[in-house]
Coordinates of C-alpha atoms and ligand atoms in Angstrom, one line a residue:
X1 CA 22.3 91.1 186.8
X2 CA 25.7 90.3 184.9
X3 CA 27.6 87.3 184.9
X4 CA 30.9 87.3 186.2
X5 CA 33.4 86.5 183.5
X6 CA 35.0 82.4 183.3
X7 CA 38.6 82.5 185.3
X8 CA 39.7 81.7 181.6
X9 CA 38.2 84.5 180.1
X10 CA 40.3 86.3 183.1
X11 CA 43.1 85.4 182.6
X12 CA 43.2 85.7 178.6
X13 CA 42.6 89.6 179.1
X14 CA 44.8 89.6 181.7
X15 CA 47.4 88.0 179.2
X16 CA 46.5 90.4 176.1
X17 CA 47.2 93.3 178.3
X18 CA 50.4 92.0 179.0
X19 CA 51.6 90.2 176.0
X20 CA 49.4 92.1 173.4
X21 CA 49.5 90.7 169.8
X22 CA 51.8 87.6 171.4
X23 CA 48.5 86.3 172.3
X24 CA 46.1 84.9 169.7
X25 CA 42.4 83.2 170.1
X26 CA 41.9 82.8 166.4
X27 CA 40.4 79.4 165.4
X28 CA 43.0 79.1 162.9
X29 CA 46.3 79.5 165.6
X30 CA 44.4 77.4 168.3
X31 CA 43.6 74.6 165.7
X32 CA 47.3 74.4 164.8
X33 CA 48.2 74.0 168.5
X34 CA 45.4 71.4 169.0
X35 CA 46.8 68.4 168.2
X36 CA 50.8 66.5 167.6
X37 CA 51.5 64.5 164.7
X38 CA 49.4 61.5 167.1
X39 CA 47.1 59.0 166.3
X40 CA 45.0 61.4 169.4
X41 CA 42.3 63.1 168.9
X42 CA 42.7 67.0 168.8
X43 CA 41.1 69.3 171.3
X44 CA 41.1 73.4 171.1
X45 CA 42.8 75.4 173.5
X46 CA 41.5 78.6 175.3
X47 CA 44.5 81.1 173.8
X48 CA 48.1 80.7 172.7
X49 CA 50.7 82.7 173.8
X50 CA 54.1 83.3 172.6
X51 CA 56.6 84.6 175.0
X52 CA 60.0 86.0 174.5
X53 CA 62.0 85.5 177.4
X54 CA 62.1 83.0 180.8
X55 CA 60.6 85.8 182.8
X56 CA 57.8 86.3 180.0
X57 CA 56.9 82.2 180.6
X58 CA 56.9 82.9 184.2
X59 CA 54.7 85.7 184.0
X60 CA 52.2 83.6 181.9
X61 CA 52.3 80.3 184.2
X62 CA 51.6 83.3 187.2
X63 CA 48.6 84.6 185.9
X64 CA 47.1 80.9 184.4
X65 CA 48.0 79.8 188.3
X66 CA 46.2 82.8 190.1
X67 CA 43.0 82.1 188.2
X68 CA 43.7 77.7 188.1
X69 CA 44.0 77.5 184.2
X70 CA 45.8 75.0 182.9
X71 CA 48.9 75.7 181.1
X72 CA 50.4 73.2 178.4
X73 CA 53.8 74.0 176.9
X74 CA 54.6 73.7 173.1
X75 CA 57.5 73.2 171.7
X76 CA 56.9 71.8 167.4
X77 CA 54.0 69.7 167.8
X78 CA 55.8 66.4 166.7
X79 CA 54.8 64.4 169.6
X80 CA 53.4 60.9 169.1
X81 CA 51.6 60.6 172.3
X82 CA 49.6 63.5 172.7
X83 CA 51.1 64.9 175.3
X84 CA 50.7 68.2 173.9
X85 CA 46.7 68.2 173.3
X86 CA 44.8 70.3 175.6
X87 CA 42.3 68.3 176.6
X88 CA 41.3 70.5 179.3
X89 CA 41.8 73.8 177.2
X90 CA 43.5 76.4 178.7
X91 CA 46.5 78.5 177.6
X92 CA 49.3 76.9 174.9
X93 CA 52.5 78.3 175.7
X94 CA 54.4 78.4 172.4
X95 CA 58.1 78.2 172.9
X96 CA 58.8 79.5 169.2
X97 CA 60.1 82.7 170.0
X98 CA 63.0 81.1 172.6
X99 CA 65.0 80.5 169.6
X100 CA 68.2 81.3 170.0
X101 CA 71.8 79.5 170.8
X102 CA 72.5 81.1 173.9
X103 CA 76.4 80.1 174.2
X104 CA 78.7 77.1 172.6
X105 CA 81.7 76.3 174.7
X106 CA 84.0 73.9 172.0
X107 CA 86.5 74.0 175.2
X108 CA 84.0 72.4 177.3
X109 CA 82.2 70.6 174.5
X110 CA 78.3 71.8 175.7
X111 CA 76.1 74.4 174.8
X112 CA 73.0 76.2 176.4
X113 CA 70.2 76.9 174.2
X114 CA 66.3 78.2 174.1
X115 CA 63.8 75.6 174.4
X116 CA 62.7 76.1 170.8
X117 CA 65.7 75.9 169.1
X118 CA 65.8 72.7 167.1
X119 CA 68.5 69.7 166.9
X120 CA 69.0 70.8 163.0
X121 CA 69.3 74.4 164.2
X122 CA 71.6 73.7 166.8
X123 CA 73.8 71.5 164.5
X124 CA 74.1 73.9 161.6
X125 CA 75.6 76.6 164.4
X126 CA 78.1 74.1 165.3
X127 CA 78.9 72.5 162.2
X128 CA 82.0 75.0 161.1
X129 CA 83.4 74.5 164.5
X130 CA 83.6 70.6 163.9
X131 CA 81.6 69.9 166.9
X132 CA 77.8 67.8 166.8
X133 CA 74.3 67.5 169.2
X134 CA 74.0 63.7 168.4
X135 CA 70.1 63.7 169.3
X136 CA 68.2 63.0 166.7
X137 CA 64.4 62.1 166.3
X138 CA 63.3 61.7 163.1
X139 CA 61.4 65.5 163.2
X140 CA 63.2 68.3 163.5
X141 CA 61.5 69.1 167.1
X142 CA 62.8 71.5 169.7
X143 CA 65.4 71.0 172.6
X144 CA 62.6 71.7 175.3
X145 CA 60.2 69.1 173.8
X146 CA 62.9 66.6 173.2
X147 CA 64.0 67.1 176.8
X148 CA 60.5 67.4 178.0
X149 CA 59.6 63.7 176.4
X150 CA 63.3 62.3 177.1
X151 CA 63.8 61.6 173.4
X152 CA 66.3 60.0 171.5
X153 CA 66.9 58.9 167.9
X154 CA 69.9 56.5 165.5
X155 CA 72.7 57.7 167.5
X156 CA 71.3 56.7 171.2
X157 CA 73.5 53.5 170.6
X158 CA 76.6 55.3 170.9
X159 CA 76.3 58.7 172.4
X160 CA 73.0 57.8 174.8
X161 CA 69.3 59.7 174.9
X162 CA 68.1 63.1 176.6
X163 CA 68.6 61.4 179.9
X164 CA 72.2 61.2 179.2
X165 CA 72.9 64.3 177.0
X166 CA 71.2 67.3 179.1
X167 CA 73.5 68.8 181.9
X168 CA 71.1 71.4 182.9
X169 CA 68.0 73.1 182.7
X170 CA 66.1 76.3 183.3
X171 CA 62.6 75.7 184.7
X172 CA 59.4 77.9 185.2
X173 CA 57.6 76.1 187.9
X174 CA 54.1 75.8 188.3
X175 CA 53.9 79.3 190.8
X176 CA 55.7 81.2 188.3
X177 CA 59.3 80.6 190.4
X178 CA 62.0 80.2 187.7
X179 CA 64.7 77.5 188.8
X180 CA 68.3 76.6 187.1
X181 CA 68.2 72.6 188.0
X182 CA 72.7 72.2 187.6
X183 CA 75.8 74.1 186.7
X184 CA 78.0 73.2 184.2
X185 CA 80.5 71.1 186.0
X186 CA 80.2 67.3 184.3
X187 CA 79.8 65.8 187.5
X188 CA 78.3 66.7 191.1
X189 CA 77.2 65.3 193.6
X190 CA 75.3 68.3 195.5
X191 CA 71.6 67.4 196.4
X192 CA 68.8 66.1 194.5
X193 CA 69.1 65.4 190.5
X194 CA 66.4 67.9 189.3
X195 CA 67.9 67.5 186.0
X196 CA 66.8 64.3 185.2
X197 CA 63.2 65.1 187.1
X198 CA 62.6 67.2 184.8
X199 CA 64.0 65.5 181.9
X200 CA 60.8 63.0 180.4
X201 CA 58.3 65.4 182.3
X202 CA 56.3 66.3 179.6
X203 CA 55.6 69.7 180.8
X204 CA 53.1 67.9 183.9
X205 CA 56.0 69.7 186.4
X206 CA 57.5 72.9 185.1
X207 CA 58.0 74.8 181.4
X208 CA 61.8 74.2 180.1
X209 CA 63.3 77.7 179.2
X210 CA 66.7 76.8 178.5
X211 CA 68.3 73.4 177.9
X212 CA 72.3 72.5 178.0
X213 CA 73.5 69.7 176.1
X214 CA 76.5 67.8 175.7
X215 CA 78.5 68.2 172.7
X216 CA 80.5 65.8 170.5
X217 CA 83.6 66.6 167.8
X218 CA 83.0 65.5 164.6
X219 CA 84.5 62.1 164.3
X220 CA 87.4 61.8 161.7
X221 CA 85.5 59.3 160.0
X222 CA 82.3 58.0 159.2
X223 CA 80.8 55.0 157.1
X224 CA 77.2 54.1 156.6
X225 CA 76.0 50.7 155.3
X226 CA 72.8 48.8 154.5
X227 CA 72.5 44.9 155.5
X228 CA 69.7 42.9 154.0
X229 CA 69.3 39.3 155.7
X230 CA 67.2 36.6 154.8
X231 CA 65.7 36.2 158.1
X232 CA 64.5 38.8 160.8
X233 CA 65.8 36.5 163.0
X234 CA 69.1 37.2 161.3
X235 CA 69.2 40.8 161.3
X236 CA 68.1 41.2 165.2
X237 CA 70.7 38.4 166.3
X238 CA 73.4 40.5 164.3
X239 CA 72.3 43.5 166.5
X240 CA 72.7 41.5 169.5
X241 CA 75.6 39.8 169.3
X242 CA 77.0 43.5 167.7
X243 CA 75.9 44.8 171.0
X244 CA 77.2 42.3 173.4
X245 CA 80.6 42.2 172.1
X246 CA 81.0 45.8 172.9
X247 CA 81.8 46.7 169.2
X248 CA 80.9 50.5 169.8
X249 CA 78.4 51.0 166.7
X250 CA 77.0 54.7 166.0
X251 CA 73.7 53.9 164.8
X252 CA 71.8 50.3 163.8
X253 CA 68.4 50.4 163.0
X254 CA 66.2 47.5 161.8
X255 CA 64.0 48.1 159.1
X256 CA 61.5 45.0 158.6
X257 CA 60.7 43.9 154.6
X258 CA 57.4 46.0 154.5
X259 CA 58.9 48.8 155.9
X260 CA 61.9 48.5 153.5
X261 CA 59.0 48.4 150.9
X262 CA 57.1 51.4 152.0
X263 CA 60.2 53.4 152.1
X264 CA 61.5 52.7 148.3
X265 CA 58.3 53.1 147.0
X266 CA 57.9 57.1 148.6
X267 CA 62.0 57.7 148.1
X268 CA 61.9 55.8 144.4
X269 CA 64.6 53.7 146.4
X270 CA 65.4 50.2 144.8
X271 CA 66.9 48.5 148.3
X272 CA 66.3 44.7 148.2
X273 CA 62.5 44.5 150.0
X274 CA 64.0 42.2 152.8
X275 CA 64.8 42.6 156.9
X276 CA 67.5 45.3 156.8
X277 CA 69.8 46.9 158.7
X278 CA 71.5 50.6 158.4
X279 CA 74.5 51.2 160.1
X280 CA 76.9 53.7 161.1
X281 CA 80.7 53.3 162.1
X282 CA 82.5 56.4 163.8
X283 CA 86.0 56.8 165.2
X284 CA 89.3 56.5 163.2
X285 CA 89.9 55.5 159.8
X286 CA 91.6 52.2 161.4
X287 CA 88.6 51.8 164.2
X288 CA 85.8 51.9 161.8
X289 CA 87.5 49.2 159.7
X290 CA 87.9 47.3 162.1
X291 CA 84.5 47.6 163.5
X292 CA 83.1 47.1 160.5
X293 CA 84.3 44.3 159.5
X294 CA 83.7 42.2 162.6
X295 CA 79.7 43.5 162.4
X296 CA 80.0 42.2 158.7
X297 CA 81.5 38.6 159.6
X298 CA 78.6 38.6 162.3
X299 CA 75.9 39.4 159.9
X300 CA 77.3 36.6 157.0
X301 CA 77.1 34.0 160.1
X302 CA 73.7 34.8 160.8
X303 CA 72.3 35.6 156.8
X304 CA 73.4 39.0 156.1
X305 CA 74.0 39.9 152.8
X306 CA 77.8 42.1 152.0
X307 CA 77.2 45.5 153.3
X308 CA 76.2 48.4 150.3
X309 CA 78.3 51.3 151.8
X310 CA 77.4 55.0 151.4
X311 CA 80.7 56.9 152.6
X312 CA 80.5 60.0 150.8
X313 CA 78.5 63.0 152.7
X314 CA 75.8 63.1 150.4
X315 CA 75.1 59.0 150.3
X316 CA 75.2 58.9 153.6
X317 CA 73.0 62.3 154.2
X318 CA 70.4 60.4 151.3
X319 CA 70.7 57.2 153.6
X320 CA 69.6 58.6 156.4
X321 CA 67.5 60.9 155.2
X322 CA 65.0 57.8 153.6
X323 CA 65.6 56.4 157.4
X324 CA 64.6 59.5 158.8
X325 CA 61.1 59.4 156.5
X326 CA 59.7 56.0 157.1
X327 CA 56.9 57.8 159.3
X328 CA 56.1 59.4 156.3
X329 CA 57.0 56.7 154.2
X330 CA 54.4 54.7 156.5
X331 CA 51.3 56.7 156.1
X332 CA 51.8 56.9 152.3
X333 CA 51.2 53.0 152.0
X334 CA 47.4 53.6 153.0
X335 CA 46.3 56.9 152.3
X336 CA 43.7 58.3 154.9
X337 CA 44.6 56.0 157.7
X338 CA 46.0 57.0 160.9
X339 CA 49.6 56.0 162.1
X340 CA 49.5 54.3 165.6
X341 CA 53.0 54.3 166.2
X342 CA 53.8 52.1 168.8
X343 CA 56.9 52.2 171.0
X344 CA 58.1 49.5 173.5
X345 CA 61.6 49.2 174.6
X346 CA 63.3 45.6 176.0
X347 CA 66.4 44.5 177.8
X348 CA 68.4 43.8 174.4
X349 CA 68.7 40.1 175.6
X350 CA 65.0 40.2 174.7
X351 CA 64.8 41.5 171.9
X352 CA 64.7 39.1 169.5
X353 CA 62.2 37.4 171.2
X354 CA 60.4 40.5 171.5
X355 CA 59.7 40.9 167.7
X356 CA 59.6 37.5 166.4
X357 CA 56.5 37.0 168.6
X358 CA 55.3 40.5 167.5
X359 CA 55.5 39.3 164.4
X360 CA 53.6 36.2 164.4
X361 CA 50.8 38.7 165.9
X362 CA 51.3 40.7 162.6
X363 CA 50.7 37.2 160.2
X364 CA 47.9 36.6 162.3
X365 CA 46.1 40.4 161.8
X366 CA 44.8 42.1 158.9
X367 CA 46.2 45.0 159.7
X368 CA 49.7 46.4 157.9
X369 CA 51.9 47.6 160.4
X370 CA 55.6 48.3 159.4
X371 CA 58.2 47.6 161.6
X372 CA 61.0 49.6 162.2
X373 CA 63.4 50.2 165.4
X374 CA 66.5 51.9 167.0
X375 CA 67.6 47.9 167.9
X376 CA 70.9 48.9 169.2
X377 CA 68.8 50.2 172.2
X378 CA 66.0 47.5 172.6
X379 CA 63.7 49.9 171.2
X380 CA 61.3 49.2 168.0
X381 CA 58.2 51.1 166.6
X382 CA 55.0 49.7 165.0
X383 CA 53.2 51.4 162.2
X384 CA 49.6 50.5 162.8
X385 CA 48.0 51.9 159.8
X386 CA 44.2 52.5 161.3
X387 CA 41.0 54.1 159.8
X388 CA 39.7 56.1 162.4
X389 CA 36.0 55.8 161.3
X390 CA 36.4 52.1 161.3
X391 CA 35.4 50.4 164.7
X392 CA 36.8 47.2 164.1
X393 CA 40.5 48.7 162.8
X394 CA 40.7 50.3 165.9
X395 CA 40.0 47.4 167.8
X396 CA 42.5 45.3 166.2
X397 CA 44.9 47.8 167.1
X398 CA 44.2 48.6 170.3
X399 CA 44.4 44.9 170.8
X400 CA 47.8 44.6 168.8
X401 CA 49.6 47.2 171.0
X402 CA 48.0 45.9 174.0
X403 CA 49.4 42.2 173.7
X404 CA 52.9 44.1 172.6
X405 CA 53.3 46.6 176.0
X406 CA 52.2 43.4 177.7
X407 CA 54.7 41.2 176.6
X408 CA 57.3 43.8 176.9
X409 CA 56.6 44.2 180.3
X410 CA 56.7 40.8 181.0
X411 CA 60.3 40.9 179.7
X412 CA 60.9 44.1 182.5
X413 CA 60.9 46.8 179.3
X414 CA 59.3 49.3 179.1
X415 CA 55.6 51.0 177.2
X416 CA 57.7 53.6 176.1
X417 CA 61.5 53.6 175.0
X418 CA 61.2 57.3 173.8
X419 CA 57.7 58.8 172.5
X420 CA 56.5 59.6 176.2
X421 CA 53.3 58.8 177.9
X422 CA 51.4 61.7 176.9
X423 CA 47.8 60.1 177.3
X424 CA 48.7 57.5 175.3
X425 CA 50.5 54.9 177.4
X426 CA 48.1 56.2 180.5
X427 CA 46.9 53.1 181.1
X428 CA 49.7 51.1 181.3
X429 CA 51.7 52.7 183.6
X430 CA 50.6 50.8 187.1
X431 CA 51.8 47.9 185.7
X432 CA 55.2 49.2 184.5
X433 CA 55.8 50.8 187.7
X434 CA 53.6 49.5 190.7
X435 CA 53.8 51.5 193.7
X436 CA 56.6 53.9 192.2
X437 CA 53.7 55.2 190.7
X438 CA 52.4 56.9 194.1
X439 CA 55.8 57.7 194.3
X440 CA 55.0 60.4 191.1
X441 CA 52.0 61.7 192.0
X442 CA 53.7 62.8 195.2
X443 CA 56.1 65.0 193.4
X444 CA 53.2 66.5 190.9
X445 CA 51.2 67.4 193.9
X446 CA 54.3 68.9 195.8
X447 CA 55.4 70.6 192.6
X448 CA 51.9 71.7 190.8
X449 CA 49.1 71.5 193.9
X450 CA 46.8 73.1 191.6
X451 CA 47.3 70.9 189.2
X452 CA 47.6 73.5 186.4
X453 CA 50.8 72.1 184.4
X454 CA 49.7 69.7 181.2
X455 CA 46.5 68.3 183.2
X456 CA 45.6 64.6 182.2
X457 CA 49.2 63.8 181.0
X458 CA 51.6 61.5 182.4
X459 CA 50.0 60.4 185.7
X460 CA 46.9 58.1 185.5
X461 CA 43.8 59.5 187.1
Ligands
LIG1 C1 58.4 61.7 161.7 C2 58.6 61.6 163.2 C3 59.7 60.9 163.7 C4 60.0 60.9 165.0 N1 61.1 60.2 165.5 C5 61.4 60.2 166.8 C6 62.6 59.5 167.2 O1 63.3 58.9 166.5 N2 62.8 59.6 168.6 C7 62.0 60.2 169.4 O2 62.3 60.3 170.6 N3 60.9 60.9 169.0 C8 60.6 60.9 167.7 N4 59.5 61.5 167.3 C9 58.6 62.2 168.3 C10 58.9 63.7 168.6 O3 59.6 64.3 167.5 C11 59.6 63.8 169.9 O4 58.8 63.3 171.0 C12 60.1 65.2 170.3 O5 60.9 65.1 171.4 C13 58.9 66.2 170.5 O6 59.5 67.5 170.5 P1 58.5 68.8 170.2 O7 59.4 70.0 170.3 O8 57.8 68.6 168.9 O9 57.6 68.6 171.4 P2 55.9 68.8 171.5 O10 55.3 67.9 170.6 O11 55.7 70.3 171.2 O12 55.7 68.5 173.0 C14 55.9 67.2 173.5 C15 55.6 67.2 175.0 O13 56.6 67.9 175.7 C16 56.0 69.0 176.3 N5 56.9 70.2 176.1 C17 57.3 70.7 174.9 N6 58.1 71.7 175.1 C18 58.3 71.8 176.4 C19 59.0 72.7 177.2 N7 59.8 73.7 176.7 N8 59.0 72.6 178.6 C20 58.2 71.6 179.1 N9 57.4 70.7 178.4 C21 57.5 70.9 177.0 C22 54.6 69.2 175.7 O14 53.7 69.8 176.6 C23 54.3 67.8 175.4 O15 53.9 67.1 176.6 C24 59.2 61.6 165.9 C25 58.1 62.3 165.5 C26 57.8 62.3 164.1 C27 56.6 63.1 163.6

């Protein structure tokens, strides 16, 4: 008697015979889409596929929903929640091949784009026509996964997250139906905001085809600037006060003394191993004077050192760029260990408060965690350096990050300001959200019945 063949099995051959050498089983492709740059453990999916086209995604998310597979969308991996682990196998929809710029309107400052286009893709097209995509995470991740995990980066101070920048999307739903969510006119007022449902999804609801983002011009000037204080204290009440006043600051991100450390020692930097911020001014030559020197009167009052600027292209771009590789930076100061990265986001009234405490947990733990944070937002970032074979590291951090979503919560923040829930923040999400929560799993069931769409993400069991 023969055995009839897994629904998975199914719908792979179904697949091949439709996408041909676009679908792979090989150990090697399915190990590289097993995991995210996480702390999570990695699990194997089924197949991956790699479409070339909307209708191509909805064809895949058809067959995986006539045979009840579970389809997880893919976008560069860079997650830090693992939301993009199959942990239920299935089919990984690569979005690699959706890699163009679709349109750029400098008139109407937006663009529409692929969902695997990149933010540094997307900024080199627009860089001769003086125009920016201000969103950016420190990996070079793709528009869908960025609006799939509502991400931000430095510039949310100024020019806002995903939530704010995306005006539209286009969706393949969990029955293969292929949705456009908003047209291109800044505002409306016509129905229900699909947009930002879909926006901080994580692929639980629907597979982002196309994304379009507000655009920025260039602004005529730009300085850059490193602040090293002789208290934490200091630096976060600069941030603060920088922030109530209304001075409108591009970027201001705290880097605590041992993340300071970590990051000279893997850029051969020589910054002053103290609490330090780096800033960014944008506007006119006249503005960002002015700016600037009220932040720096602000940071003298409260312990700041004078600000080290870095106005040329290439300062500012190496700036940034050692900034943009404390992750890396991070992991270097204990080879083999994992990076927890923690996440918690606070009213900025709070904030200080926040990490002081946060702190004093740090003095108290043998752990090394680096600190580091997009403060103008309320939003800061643990480094929990961990050995995974080590049962009593990964108690202390699981303990660490508990007390700190806890006491972020209490303060009405938030688990995560920007990394996602993934299955990582899972269990914390009754108590950020109560009875909203039923709210959500009303939606996934009206949207995904089958329950097919990034299974185990997002939505507590
Ligand atoms: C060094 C480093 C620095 C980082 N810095 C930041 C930072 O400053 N700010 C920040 O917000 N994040 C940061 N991140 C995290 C990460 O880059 C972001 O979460 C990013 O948005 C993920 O995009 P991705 O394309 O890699 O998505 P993936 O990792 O591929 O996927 C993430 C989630 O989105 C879903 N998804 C992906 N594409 C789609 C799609 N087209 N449609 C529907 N769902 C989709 C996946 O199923 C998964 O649940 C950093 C990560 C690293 C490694």
């Amino acid at each position: 008697m023969s055995v009839a063949p897994a629904p998975v099995e199914t719908a792979i051959a179904e697949l091949r015979r439709r996408l041909g050498d676009r679908l792979s089983t090989s150990d090697s492709v399915r190990d590289l889409h097993s995991h995210d740059e996480s702390w999570h453990a990695p699990h194997r999916p089924d197949a991956v596929v790699f479409p070339d086209s909307t209708e191509e995604v909805a064809t895949v998310v058809q067959v995986c929903a006539a045979y009840g597979v579970p389809v997880v969308a893919y976008g560069t991996g860079t997650a830090l929640e693992g939301g993009v682990i199959p942990e239920h196998g299935g089919v990984v929809v690569s979005l690699q091949r959706l890699d163009r710029v679709l349109r750029v309107s400098a008139e109407d400052l937006d663009a529409t784009v692929q969902a695997g286009v990149t933010h540094q893709t997307l900024n080199a097209q627009l860089r001769d026509l003086g125009l920016f995509f201000p969103i950016d995470p420190g990996a070079d991740c793709s528009l869908g996964g960025m609006a799939a995990t509502r991400a931000s980066g430095t510039n949310a101070v100024r020019y806002g997250t995903m939530r704010e920048s995306v005006l539209g999307l286009t969706v393949v739903l969990a029955d293969g139906r292929i949705v456009r969510t908003a047209r291109r006119a800044r505002k409306s007022s016509a129905g229900y905001d699909l947009t930002r449902l879909f926006v901080g999804s994580e692929g639980t609801l629907g597979i982002i085809t196309e994304v379009t983002v507000r655009l920025f011009g260039v602004p005529d000037t730009i300085a850059a600037a490193v602040c090293s204080f002789d208290s934490l204290a200091g630096a976060v009440n600069t941030v603060i006060r920088t922030i109530q006043l209304g001075v409108p600051i591009a970027r201001v991100e705290l880097l605590d003394d041992v993340q300071m450390d970590a990051v000279n020692r893997y850029a051969g930097l020589t910054h002053p191993v103290q609490d330090t911020l780096f800033l960014e001014f944008h506007g006119s030559a006249s503005s960002v004077r002015e700016d600037a020197a009220l932040v720096q009167q602000i940071a003298t009052e409260l312990g700041g050192g004078a600000f080290a600027w870095a106005s040329g292209h290439e300062e500012r771009r190496a700036l940034w760029a050692a900034r943009h590789d404390a992750a890396y930076a991070t992991k270097a100061l204990r080879p083999g260990c994992g990076l927890w990265a923690t996440d918690v986001c606070v009213p900025i009234s709070r904030l200080a408060e926040c990490i002081l405490e946060t702190k004093q947990d740090l003095r108290e733990s043998f752990l090394v965690a680096p600190l580091i944070g997009h403060v103008g937002d309320g939003n800061f970032h643990l480094g929990l350096l961990v050995r995974r074979d080590d049962p009593r590291e990964v108690a202390e951090a699981e303990r660490l990050h508990d007390r700190l979503v806890r006491r972020a919560l209490a303060m009405d923040g938030t688990c995560t300001g920007e990394h996602g829930v993934g299955t990582g923040k899972l269990r914390f999400l009754a108590a950020e959200h109560g009875e909203a929560l039923n709210v959500m799993r009303a939606i996934k069931q009206a949207l995904d019945p089958l329950g097919i769409m990034n299974p185990g993400k997002v939505l507590p069991p």
